[in-house]
Coordinates of C-alpha atoms in Angstrom, one line a residue:
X24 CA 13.1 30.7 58.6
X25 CA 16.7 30.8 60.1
X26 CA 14.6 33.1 62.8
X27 CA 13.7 30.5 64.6
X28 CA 17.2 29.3 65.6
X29 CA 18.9 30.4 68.9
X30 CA 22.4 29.6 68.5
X31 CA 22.5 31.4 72.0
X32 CA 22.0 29.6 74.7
X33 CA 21.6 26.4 73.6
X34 CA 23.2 23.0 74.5
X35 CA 25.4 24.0 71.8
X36 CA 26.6 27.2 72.8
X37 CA 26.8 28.7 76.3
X38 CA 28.7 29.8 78.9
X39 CA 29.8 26.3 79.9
X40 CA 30.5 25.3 76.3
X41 CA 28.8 22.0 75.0
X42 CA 26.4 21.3 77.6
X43 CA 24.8 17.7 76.7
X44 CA 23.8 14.8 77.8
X45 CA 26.6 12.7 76.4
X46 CA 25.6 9.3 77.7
X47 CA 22.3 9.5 75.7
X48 CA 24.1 11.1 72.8
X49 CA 27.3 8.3 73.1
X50 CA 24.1 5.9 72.6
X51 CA 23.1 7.4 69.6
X52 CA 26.0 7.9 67.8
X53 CA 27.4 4.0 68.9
X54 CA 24.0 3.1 66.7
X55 CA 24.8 5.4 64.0
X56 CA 28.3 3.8 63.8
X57 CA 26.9 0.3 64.0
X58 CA 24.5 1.0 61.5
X59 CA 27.3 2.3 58.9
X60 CA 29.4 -1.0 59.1
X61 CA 25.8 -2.9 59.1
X62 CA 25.1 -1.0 55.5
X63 CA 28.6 -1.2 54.0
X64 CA 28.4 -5.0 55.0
X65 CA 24.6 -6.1 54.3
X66 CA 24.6 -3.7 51.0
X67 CA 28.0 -4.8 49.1
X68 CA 26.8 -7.5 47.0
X69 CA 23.9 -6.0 46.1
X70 CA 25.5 -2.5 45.3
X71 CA 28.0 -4.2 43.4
X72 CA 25.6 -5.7 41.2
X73 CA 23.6 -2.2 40.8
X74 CA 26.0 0.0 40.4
X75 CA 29.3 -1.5 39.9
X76 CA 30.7 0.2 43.4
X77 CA 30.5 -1.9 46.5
X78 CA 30.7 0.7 48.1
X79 CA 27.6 3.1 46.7
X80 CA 25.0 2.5 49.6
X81 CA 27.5 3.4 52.3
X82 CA 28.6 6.1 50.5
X83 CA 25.1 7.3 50.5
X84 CA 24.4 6.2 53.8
X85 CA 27.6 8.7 54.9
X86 CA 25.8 11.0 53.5
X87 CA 22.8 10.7 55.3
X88 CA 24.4 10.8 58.2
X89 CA 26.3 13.9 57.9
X90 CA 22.8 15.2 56.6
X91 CA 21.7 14.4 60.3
X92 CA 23.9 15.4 62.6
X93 CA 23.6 18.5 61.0
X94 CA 19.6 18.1 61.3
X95 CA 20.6 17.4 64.9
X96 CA 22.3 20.7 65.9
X97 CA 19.9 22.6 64.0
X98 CA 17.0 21.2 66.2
X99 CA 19.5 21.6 69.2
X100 CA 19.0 25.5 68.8
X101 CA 15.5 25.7 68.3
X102 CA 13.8 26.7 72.0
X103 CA 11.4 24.3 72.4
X104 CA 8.5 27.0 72.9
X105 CA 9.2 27.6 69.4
X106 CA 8.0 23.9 68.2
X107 CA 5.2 24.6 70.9
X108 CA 4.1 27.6 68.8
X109 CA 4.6 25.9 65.3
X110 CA 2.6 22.5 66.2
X111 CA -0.6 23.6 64.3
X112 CA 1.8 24.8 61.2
X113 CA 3.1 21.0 61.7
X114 CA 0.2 19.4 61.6
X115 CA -0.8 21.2 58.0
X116 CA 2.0 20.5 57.0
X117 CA 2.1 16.7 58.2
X118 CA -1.5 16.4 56.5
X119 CA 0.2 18.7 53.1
X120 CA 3.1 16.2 52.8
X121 CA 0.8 12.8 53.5
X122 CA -1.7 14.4 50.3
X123 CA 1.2 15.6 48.0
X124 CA 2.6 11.5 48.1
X125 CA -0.4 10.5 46.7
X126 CA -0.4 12.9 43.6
X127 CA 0.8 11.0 40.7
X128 CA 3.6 12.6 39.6
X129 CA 4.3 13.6 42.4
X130 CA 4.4 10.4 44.4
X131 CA 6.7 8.0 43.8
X132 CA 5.6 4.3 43.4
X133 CA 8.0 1.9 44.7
X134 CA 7.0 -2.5 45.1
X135 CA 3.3 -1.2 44.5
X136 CA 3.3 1.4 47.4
X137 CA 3.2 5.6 46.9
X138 CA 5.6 6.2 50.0
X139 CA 7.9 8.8 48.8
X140 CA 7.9 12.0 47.0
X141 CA 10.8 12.0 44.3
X142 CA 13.5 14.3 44.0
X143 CA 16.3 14.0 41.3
X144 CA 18.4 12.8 43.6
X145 CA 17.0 11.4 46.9
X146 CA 13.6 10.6 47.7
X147 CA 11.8 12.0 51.2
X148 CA 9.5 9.3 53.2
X149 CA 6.8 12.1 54.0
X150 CA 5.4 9.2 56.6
X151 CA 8.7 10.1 58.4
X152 CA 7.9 13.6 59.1
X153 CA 4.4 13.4 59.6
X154 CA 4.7 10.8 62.6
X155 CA 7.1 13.4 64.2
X156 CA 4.5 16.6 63.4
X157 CA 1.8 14.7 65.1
X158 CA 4.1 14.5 68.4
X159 CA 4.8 17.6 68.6
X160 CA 1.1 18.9 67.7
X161 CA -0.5 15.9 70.5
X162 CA 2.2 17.5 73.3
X163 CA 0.6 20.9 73.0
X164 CA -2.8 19.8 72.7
X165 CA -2.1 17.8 76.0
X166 CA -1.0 21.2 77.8
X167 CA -4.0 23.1 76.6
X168 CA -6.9 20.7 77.4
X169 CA -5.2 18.5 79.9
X170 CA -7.9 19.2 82.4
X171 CA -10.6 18.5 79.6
X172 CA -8.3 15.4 78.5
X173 CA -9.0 14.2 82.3
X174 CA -12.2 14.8 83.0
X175 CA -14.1 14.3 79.7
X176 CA -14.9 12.3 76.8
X177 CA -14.9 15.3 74.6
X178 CA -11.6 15.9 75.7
X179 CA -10.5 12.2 74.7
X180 CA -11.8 12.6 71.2
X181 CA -10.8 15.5 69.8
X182 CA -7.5 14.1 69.0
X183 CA -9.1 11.1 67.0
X184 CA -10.4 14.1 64.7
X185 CA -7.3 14.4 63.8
X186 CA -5.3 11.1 64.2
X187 CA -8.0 9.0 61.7
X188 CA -7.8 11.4 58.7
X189 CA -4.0 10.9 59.0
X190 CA -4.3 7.3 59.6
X191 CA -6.2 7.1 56.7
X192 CA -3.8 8.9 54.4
X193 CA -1.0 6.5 55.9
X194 CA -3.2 3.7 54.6
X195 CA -3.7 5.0 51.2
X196 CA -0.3 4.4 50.7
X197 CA -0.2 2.4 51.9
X198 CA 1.7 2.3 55.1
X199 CA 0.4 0.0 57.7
X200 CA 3.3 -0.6 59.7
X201 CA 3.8 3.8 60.3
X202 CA -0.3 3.8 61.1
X203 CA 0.4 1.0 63.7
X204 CA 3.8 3.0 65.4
X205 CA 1.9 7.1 65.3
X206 CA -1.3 5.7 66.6
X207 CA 0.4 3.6 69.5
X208 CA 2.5 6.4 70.5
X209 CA -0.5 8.7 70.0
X210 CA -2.3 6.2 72.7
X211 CA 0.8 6.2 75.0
X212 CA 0.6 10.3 74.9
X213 CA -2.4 10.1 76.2
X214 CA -2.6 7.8 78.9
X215 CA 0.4 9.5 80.2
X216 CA -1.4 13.0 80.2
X217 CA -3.7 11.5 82.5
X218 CA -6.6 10.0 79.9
X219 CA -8.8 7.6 82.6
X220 CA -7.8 3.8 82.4
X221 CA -11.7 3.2 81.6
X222 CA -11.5 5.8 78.2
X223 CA -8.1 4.4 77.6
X224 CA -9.2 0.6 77.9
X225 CA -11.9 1.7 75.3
X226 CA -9.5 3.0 73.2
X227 CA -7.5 -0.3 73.4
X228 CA -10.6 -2.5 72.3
X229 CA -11.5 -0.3 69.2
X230 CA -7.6 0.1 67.9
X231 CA -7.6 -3.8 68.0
X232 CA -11.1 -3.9 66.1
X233 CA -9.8 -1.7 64.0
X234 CA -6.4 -3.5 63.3
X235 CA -9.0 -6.9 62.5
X236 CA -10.4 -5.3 60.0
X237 CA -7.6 -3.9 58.5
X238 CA -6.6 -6.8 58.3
X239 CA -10.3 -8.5 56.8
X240 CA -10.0 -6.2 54.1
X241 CA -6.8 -6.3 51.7
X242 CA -6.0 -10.2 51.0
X243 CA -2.4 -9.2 50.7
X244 CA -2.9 -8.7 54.9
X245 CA -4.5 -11.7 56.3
X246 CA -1.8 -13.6 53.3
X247 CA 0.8 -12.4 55.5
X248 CA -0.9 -12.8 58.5
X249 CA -1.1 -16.2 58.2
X250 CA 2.4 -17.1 56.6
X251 CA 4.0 -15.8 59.5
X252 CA 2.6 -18.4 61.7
X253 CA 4.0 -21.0 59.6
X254 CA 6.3 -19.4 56.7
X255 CA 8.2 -22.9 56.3
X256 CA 4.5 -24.1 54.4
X257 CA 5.2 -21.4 51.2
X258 CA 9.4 -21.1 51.9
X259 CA 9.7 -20.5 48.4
X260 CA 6.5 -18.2 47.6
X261 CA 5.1 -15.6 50.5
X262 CA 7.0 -17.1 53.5
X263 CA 10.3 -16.4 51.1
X264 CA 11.9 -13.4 53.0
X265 CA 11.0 -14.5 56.5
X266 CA 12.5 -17.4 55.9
X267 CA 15.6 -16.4 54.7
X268 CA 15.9 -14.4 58.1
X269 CA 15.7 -17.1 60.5
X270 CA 18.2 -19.0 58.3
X271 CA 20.4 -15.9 59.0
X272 CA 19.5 -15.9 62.9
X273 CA 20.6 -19.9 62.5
X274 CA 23.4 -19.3 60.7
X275 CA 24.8 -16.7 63.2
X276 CA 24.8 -19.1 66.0
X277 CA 26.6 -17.4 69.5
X278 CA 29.4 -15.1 67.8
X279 CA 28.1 -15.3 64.2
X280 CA 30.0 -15.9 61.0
X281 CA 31.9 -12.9 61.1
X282 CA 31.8 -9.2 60.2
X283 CA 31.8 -9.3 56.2
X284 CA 30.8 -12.7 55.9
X285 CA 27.0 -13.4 55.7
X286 CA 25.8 -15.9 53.0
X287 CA 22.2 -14.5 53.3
X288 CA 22.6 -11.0 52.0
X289 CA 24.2 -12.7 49.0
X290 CA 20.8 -12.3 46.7
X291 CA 18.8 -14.5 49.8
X292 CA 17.2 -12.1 52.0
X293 CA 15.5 -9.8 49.9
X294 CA 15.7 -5.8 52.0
X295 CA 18.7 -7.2 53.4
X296 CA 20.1 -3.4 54.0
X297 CA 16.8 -2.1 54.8
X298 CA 13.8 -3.8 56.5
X299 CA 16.0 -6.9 57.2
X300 CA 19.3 -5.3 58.2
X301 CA 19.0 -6.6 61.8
X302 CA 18.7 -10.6 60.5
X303 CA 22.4 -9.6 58.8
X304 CA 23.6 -8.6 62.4
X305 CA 23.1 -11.4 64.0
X306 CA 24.1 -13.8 61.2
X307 CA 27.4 -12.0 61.2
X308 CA 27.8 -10.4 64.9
X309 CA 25.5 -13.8 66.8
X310 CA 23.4 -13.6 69.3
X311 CA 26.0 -12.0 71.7
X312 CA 26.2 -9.4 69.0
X313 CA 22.2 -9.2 68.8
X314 CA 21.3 -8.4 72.6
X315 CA 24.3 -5.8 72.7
X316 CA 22.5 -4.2 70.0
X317 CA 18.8 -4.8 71.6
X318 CA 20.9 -3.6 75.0
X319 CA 21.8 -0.4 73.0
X320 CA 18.8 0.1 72.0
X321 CA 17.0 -0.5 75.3
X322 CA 19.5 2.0 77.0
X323 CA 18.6 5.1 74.4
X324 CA 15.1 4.3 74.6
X325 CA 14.7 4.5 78.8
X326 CA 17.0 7.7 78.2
X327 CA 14.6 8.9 76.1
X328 CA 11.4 8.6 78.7
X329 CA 13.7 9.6 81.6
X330 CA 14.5 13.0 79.8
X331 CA 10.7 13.7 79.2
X332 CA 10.3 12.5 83.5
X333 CA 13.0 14.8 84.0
X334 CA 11.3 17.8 81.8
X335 CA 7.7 16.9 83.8
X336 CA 9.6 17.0 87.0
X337 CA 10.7 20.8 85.5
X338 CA 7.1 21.6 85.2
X339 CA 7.6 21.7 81.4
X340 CA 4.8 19.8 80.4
X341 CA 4.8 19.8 76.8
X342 CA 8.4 19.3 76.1
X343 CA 7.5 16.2 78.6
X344 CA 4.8 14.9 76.3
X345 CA 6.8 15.6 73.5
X346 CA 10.1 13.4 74.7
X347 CA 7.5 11.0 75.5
X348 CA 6.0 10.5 72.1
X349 CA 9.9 10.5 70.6
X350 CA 10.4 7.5 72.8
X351 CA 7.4 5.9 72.0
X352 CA 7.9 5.9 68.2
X353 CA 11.1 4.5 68.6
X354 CA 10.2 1.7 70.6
X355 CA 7.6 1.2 68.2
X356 CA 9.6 1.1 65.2
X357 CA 12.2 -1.1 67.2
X358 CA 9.7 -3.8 68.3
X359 CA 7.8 -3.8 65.2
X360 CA 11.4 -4.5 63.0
X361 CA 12.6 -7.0 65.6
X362 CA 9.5 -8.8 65.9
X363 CA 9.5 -8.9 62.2
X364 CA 13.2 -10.1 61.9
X365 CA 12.7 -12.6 64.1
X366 CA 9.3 -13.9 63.3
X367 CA 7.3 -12.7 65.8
X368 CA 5.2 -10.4 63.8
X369 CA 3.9 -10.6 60.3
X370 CA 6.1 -8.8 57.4
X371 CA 5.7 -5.2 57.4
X372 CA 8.2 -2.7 56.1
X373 CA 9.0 -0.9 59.0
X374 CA 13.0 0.7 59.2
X375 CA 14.7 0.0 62.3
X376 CA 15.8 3.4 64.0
X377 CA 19.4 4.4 63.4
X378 CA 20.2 1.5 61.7
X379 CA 18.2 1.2 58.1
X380 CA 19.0 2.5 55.4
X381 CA 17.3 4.8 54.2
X382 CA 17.7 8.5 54.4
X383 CA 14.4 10.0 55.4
X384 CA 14.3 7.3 58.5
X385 CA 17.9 8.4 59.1
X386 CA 17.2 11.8 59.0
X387 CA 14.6 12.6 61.2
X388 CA 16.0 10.3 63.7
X389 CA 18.9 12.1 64.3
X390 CA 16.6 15.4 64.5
X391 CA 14.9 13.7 67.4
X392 CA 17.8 13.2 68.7
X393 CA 18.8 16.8 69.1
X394 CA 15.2 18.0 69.9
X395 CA 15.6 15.6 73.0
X396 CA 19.0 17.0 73.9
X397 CA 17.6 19.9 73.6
X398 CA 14.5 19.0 76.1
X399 CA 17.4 17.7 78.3
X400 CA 19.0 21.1 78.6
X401 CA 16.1 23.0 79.3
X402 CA 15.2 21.1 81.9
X403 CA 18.2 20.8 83.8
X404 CA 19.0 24.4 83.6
X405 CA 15.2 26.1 83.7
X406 CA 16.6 28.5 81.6
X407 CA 15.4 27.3 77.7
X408 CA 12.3 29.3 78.1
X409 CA 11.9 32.3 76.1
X410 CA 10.3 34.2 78.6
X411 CA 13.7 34.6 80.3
X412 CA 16.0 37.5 79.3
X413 CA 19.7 36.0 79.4
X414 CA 22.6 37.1 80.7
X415 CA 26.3 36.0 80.4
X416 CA 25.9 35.2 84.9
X417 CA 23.4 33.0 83.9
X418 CA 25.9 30.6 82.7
X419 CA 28.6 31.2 85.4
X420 CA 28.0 28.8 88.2
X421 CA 28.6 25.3 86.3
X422 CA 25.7 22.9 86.7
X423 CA 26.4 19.4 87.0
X424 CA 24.5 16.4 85.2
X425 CA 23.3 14.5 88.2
X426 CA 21.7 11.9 86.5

């Protein structure tokens, strides 16, 4: 296993020492940092309650994080033609995970959903992983048919023989909110390999069919479908938790209450560490607090897609496609949270990136993290390819960011 990692070269390790992209990682790690205070302060009442320690979700939070960054560097020295190589390992193993979480016993059941495989101490999202598999797996199947993804139908389909079965696992969960987030990055994958606006338009139409009668079909869906709209009519019944956020976005006003101080994640807002974490922000931090975060955001997620136009630019398509999909599941997950939070969008438990808790979410985020470093450095230098034999002068002129 431990084959697969080049500690040298690699961002990590070369001639020019730590060679990163340090405004996209001083992004991440500012969100990873805001998150932590945003756990240890949304979490305290609640932990105290559980577990007689204030303190027991940022201590596991901490750990999660450390967990991370160490995911981080490890992807860091992984070539990228090596994920290239593994994507249809991935993609078992994506579809392995997604049946293994729905094996009682083996699944774990948490508010009526099987979304996490149980271990004695932490639990692993399998959903996590899976979305991150089928990037990497789409990016290579975009290099090796991408004249057949431009020029025919057949080429258009194929990936659906792949992307429903997994969608329907994800449902069976079910997981409506992680079907919604692969499939639209899946989309986005595509058009940007060059899919015709006609087949992609197509595609469009029949995702939002699809979506309608997803909806028609559990009651638990349209309920929640419709609260949104007006979630003041049931306050105390199914419009409950997204009511208690907008009384936190109220509450918060311009500069917000104060770090430490929220009222709603006193017993209020239910998920107030997890799903709802963002609502506590902006109670406490206000809405100046809220757009720096959204502006944080925003700025990590244009890094993101400018990295995979900077590998394309490099003629390295599939670490392109690949930084691309990244990006899009983040802005995904990010819209889907927010527009939850704030009542845009019906409730769906969806993490927000970085921020959650919650340590599979956590995890793999920081993993993409270095895997986009990673497709950073690659690019820049031309020299992350395994096809190239290295030597210590291929390190010795220092190359400068330039972006």
């Amino acid at each position: 296993m431990f084959g697969i990692i080049k500690p040298y070269p690699s961002p990590l390790i070369s001639g020019r020492g730590i060679d990163i992209d340090f405004a996209f990682l001083a992004g991440c790690l500012a969100l990873l940092g805001l998150g932590l205070v945003m756990i240890t302060s949304a979490s305290s009442e609640v932990a105290a309650v559980q577990s007689g320690n204030p303190l027991y979700h940022m201590i596991r939070h901490l750990v999660y994080v450390a967990i991370g960054l160490v995911a981080c560097g490890v992807t860091m020295m992984v070539p990228i033609a090596t994920w290239q190589r593994m994507g249809f390992m991935m993609l078992i193993g994506a579809f392995g995970l997604l049946v293994l979480v729905l094996v009682p016993g083996i699944g774990r059941e948490v508010n009526g959903s099987m979304r996490w495989i149980g271990f004695s101490f932490f639990n692993v999202q399998p959903s996590e992983i899976a979305k991150v598999f089928v990037v990497i797996y789409l990016a290579g199947y975009l290099v090796r048919r991408q004249t057949e993804v431009r020029e025919s139908w057949m080429g258009f389909f194929k990936p659906f023989i792949v992307l429903l079965p997994m969608a329907g696992l994800l449902l069976m969960e079910p997981d409506f909110g992680a079907t919604v987030v692969m499939m639209g990055a899946a989309a986005a994958m595509l058009f940007l390999g060059g899919v015709g606006l006609f087949r992609f338009s197509l595609m469009v139409v029949l995702a939002v069919v699809a979506v309608f009668v997803l909806v028609q079909a559990q009651p638990y869906r349209m309920a929640r479908l419709i609260t949104f709209t007006d979630p003041w009519s049931d306050q105390f019944g199914s419009g409950y938790q997204l009511t208690q956020a907008l009384i936190a976005f109220g509450r918060g006003e311009w500069l917000g209450v104060g770090l430490g101080n929220s009222v709603q994640k006193q017993f209020y807002l239910p998920e107030a560490h997890t799903d709802f974490v963002f609502s506590v922000l902006a109670e406490e931090l206000g809405v100046v607090g809220s757009l720096c975060t959204v502006a944080l955001f925003v700025f990590v997620t244009i890094r993101a897609l400018y990295i995979g136009l900077w590998a394309e630019k490099a003629k390295q398509f599939f670490a392109a496609y690949m930084a691309f999909g990244l990006a899009f599941l983040w802005i995904g997950q990010f819209l889907i949270n927010i527009g939850v939070n704030v009542g845009l969008l019906p409730t769906k438990g969806l993490t927000l990136p970085f921020l959650s808790y919650g340590g599979s979410s956590l995890v793999i985020c920081c993993a993409c993290v270095g895997l986009l470093l990673r497709i950073e450095w690659e690019s820049r230098t031309h020299l992350g390819s395994e096809e190239h034999e290295f030597k210590e002068s291929d390190f010795a002129e220092e190359t400068s960011h330039g972006r």
